[in-house]
mmCIF file of C-alpha atoms in Angstrom:
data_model
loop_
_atom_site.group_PDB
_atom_site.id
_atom_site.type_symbol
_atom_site.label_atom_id
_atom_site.label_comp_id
_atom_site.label_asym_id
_atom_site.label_seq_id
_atom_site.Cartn_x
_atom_site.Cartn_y
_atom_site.Cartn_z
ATOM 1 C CA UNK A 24 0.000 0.000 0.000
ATOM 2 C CA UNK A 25 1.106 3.360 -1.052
ATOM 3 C CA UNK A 26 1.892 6.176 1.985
ATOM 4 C CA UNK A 27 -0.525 8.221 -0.376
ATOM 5 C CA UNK A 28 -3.609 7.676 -2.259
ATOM 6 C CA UNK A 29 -4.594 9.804 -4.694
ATOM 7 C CA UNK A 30 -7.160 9.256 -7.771
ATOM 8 C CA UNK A 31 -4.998 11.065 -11.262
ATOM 9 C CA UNK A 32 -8.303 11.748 -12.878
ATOM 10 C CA UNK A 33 -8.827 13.675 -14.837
ATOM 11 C CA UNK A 34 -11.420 15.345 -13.595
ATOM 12 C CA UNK A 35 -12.870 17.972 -15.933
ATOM 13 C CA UNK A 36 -16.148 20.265 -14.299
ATOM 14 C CA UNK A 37 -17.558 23.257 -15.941
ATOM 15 C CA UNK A 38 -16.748 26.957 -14.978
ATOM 16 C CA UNK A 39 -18.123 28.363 -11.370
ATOM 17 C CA UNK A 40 -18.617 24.901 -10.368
ATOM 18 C CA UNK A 41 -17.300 23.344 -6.824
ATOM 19 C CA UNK A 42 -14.009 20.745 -7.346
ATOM 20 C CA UNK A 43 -13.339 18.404 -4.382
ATOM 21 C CA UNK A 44 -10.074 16.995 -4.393
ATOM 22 C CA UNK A 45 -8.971 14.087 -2.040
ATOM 23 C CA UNK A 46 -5.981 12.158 -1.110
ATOM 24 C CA UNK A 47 -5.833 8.932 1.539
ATOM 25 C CA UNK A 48 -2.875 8.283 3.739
ATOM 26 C CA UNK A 49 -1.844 4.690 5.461
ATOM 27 C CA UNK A 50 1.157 7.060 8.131
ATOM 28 C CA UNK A 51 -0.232 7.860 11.358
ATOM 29 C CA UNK A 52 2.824 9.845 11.868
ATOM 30 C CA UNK A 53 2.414 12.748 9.217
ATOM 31 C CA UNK A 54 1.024 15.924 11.127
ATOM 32 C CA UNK A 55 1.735 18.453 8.145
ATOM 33 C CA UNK A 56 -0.540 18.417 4.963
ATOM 34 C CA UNK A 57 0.070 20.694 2.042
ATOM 35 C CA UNK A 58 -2.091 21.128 -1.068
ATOM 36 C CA UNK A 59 -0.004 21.805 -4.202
ATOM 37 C CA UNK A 60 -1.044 23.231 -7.865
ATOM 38 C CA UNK A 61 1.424 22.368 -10.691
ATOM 39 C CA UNK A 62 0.954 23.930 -13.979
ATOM 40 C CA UNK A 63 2.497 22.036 -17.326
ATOM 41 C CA UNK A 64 5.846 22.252 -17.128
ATOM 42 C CA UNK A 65 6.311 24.062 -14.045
ATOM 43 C CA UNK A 66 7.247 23.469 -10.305
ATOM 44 C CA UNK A 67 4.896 23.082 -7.626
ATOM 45 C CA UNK A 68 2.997 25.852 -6.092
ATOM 46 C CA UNK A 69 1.701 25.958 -2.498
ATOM 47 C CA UNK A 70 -1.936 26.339 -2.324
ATOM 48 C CA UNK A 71 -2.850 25.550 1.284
ATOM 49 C CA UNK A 72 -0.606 24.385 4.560
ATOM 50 C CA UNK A 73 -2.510 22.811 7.491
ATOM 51 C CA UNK A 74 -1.170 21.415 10.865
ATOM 52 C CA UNK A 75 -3.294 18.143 12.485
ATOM 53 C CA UNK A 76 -6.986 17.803 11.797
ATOM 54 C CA UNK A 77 -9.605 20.832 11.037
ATOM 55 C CA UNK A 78 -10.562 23.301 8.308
ATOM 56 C CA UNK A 79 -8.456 26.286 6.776
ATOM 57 C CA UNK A 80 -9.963 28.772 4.365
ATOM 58 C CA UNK A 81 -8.084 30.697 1.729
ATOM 59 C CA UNK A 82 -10.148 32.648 -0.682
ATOM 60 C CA UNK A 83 -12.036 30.124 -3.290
ATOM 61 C CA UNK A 84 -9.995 27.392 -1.203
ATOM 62 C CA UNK A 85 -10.722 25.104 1.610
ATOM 63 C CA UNK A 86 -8.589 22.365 2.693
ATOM 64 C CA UNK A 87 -9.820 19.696 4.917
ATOM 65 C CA UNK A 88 -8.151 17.435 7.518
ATOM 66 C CA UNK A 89 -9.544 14.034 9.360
ATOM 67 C CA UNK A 90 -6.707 12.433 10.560
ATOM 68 C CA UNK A 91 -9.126 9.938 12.117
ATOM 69 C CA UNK A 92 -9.985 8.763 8.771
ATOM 70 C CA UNK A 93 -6.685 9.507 7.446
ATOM 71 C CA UNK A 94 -8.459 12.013 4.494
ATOM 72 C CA UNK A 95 -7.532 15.509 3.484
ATOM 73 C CA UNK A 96 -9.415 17.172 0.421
ATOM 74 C CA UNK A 97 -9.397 20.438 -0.827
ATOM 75 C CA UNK A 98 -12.428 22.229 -2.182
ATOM 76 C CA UNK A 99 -12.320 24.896 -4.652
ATOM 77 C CA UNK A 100 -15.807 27.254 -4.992
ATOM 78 C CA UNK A 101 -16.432 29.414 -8.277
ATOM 79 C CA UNK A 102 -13.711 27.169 -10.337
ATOM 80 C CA UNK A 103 -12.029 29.306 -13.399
ATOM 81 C CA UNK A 104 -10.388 28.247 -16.241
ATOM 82 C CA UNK A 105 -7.285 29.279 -14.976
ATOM 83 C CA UNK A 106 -7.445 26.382 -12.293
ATOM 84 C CA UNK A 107 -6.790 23.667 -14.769
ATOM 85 C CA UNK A 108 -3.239 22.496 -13.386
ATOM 86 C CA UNK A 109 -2.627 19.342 -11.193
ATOM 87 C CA UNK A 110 -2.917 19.531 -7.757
ATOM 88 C CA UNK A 111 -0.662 17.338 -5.410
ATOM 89 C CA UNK A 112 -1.394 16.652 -2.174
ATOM 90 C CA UNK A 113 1.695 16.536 -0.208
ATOM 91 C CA UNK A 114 2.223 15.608 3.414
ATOM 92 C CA UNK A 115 4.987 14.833 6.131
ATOM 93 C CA UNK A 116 5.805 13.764 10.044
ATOM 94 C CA UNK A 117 8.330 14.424 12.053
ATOM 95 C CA UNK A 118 11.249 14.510 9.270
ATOM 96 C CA UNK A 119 11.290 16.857 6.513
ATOM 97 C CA UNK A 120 10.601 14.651 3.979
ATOM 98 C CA UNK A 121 7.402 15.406 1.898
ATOM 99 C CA UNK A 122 6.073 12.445 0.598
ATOM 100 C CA UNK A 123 3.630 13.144 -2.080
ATOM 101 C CA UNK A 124 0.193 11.771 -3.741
ATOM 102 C CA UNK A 125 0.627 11.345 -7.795
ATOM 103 C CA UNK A 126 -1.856 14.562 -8.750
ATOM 104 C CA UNK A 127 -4.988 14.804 -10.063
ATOM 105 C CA UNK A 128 -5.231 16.574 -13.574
ATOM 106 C CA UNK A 129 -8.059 19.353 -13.050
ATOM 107 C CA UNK A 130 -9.855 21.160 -16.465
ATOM 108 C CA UNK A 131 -12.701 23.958 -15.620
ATOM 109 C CA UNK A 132 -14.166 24.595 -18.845
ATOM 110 C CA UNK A 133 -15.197 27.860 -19.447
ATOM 111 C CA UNK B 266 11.870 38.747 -4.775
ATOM 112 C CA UNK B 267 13.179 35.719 -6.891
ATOM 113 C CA UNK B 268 11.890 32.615 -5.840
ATOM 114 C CA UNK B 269 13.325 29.553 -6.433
ATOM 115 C CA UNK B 270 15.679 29.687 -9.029
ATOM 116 C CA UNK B 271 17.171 26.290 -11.079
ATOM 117 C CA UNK B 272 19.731 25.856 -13.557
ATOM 118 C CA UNK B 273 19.311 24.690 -16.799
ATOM 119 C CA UNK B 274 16.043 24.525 -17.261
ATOM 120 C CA UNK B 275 16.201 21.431 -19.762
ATOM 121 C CA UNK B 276 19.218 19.146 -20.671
ATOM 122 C CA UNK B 277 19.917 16.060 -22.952
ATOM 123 C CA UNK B 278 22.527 13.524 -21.837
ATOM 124 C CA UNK B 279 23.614 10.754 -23.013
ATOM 125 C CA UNK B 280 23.242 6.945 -20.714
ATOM 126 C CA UNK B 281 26.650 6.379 -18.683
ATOM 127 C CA UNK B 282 27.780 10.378 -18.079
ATOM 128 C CA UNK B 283 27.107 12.295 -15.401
ATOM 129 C CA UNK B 284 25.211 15.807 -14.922
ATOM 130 C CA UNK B 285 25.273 18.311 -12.360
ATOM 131 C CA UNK B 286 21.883 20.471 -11.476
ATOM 132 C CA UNK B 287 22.024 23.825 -9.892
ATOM 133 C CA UNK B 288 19.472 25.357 -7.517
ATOM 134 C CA UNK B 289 19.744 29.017 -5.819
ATOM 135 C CA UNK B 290 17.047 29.273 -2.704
ATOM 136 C CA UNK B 291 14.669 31.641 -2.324
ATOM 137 C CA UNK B 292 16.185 34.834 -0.366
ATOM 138 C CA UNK B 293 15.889 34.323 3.617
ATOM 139 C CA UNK B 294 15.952 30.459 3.040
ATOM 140 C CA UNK B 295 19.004 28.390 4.561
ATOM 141 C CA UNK B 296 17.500 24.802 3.500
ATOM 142 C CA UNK B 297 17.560 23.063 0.359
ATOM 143 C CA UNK B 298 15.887 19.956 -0.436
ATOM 144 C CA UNK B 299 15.664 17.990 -4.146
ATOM 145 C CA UNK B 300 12.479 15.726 -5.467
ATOM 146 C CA UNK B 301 12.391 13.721 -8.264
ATOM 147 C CA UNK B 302 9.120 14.056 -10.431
ATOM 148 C CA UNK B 303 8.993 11.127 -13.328
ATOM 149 C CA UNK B 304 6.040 11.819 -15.615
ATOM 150 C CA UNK B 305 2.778 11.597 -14.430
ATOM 151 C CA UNK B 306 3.480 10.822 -10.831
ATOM 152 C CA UNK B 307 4.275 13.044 -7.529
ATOM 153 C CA UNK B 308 7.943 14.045 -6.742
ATOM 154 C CA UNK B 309 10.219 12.206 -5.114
ATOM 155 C CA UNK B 310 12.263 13.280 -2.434
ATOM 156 C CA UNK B 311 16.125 12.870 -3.218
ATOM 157 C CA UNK B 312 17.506 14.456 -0.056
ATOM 158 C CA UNK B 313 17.973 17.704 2.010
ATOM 159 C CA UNK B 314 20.356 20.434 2.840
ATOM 160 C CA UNK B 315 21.079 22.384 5.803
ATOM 161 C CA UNK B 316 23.896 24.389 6.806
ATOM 162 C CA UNK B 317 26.020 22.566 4.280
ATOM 163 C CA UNK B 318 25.364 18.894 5.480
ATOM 164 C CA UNK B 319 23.148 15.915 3.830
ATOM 165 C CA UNK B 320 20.430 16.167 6.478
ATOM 166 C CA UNK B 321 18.067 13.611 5.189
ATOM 167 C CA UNK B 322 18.011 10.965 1.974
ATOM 168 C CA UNK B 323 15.155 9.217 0.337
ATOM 169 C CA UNK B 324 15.315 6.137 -1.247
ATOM 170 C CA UNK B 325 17.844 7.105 -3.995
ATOM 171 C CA UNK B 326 21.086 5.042 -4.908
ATOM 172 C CA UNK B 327 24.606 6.981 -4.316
ATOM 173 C CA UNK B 328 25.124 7.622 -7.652
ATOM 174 C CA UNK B 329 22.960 10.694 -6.746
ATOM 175 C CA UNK B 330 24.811 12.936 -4.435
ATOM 176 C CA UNK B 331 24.563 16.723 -3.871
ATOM 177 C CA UNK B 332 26.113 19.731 -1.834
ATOM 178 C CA UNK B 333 25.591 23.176 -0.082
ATOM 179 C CA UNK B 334 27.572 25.847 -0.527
ATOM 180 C CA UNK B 335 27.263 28.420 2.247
ATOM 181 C CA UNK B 336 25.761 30.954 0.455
ATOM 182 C CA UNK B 337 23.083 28.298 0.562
ATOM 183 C CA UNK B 338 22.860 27.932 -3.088
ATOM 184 C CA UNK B 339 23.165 24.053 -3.665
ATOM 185 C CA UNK B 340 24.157 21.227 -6.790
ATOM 186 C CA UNK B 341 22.404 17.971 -7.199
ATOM 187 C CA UNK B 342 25.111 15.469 -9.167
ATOM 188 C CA UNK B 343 23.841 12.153 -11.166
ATOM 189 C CA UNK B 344 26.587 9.990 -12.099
ATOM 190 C CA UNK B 345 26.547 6.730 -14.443
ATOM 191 C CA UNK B 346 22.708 7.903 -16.113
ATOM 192 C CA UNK B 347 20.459 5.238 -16.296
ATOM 193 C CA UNK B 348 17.606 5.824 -19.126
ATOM 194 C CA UNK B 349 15.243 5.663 -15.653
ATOM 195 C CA UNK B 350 16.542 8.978 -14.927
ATOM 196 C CA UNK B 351 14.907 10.908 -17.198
ATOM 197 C CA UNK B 352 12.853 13.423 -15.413
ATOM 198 C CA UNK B 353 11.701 16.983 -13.736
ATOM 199 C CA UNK B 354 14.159 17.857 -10.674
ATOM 200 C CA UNK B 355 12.770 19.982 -8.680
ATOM 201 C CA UNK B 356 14.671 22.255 -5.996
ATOM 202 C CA UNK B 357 12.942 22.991 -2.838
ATOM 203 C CA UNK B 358 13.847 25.507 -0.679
ATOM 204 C CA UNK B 359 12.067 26.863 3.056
ATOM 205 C CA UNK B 360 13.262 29.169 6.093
ATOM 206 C CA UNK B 361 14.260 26.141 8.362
ATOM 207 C CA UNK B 362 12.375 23.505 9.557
ATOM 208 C CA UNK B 363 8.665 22.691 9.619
ATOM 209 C CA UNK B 364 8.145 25.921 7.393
ATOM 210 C CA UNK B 365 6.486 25.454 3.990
ATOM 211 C CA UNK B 366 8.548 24.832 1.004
ATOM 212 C CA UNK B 367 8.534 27.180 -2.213
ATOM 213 C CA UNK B 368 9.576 24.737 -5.198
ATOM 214 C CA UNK B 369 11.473 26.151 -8.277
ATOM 215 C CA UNK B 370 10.215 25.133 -12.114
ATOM 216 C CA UNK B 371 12.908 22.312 -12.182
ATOM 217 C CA UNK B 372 15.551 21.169 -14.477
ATOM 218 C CA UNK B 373 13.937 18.558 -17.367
ATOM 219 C CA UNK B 374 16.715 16.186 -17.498
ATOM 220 C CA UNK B 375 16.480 13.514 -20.334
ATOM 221 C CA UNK B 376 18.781 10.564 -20.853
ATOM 222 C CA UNK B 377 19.147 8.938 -23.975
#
């Protein structure tokens, strides 16, 4: 079993709608999880950082954390076309190491 | 304020050589930390650098090794390219530990 779970799509929604994105994690350990957007060709940008379980809201974004359930998603309201990337959950424990989920391919259509 | 910056930005080498990446940290960051991204998956992490010392190491062979200079700036070397290699490597950089990490655009590295 994989550290992290997380379904590559692709997921393609029309414009304004609401994405849910959603990883699964088998390490009790990790404590830090990070939401990522990668556009082609490009490094990773960070979206959203969260410590332990609960809710954190950043403009159109929400990220999500039950560490009972081991299950962190990220919801984005009012999608725009210029979400389309791939967005890479991304988490860690005690060491410094992120380990990461493989992305999920997002297109809002306009 | 420049982020991240790597060096090249693409590169062609041939199986056997060896190539050496370059990655200057984001101003006010001290730690340095490569991935390895194969196509269509999640980075990889290679290793980590703080104040000039291999901190941490994934689960890479030695024929990738790296170094810090202490201006922070810091060189990821590949030696004896396997086709497998060809990837992004991304540079990761972040104000100490348990501080989010600002990635560069990488260094597409392909091995022929």
């Amino acid at each position: 079993q994989k550290e992290v779970e997380q379904d590559p799509g692709p997921l393609s929604v029309p414009e304004g709608a609401i994405v849910s994105l959603n990883c699964t994690y088998s390490n009790s350990a990790f404590q830090y999880f990070m939401w990522y957007r990668q556009y082609s060709r490009k490094g990773p940008e960070l979206l959203m950082y969260t410590y332990s379980s609960g809710n954190k809201e950043d403009g159109r974004f929400t990220a999500q954390v039950d560490k009972s359930s081991k299950y962190i998603s990220l919801f984005i309201r009012d999608s725009q076309p210029s979400d389309s990337a791939t967005y890479l959950c991304a988490m860690r424990g005690g060491s410094e190491k992120l380990v990461f989920g493989k992305g999920t391919k997002l297109t809002v259509n306009p | 304020d420049a982020g991240v910056t790597q060096s090249p930005t693409h590169l062609i080498k041939t199986r056997g050589q060896q190539v050496t990446l370059r990655c200057s940290p984001k101003s006010g960051h001290d730690t340095v930390s490569w991935y390895q991204q194969a196509l269509g998956q999640g980075p990889q992490f290679i290793f980590q650098y703080y104040e000039e010392e291999e901190r941490q190491r994934g689960n890479f062979p030695d024929r990738f090794s790296g170094h810090q200079f202490p201006n922070y700036s810091s060189e990821l070397n590949v030696n004896a390219l396997l086709l497998g290699d060809s990837a992004l490597y991304l540079c990761a950089s972040s104000p100490g530990q348990g501080a989010g990490y600002t990635f560069g655009s990488g260094t597409r590295l392909t091995v022929v």
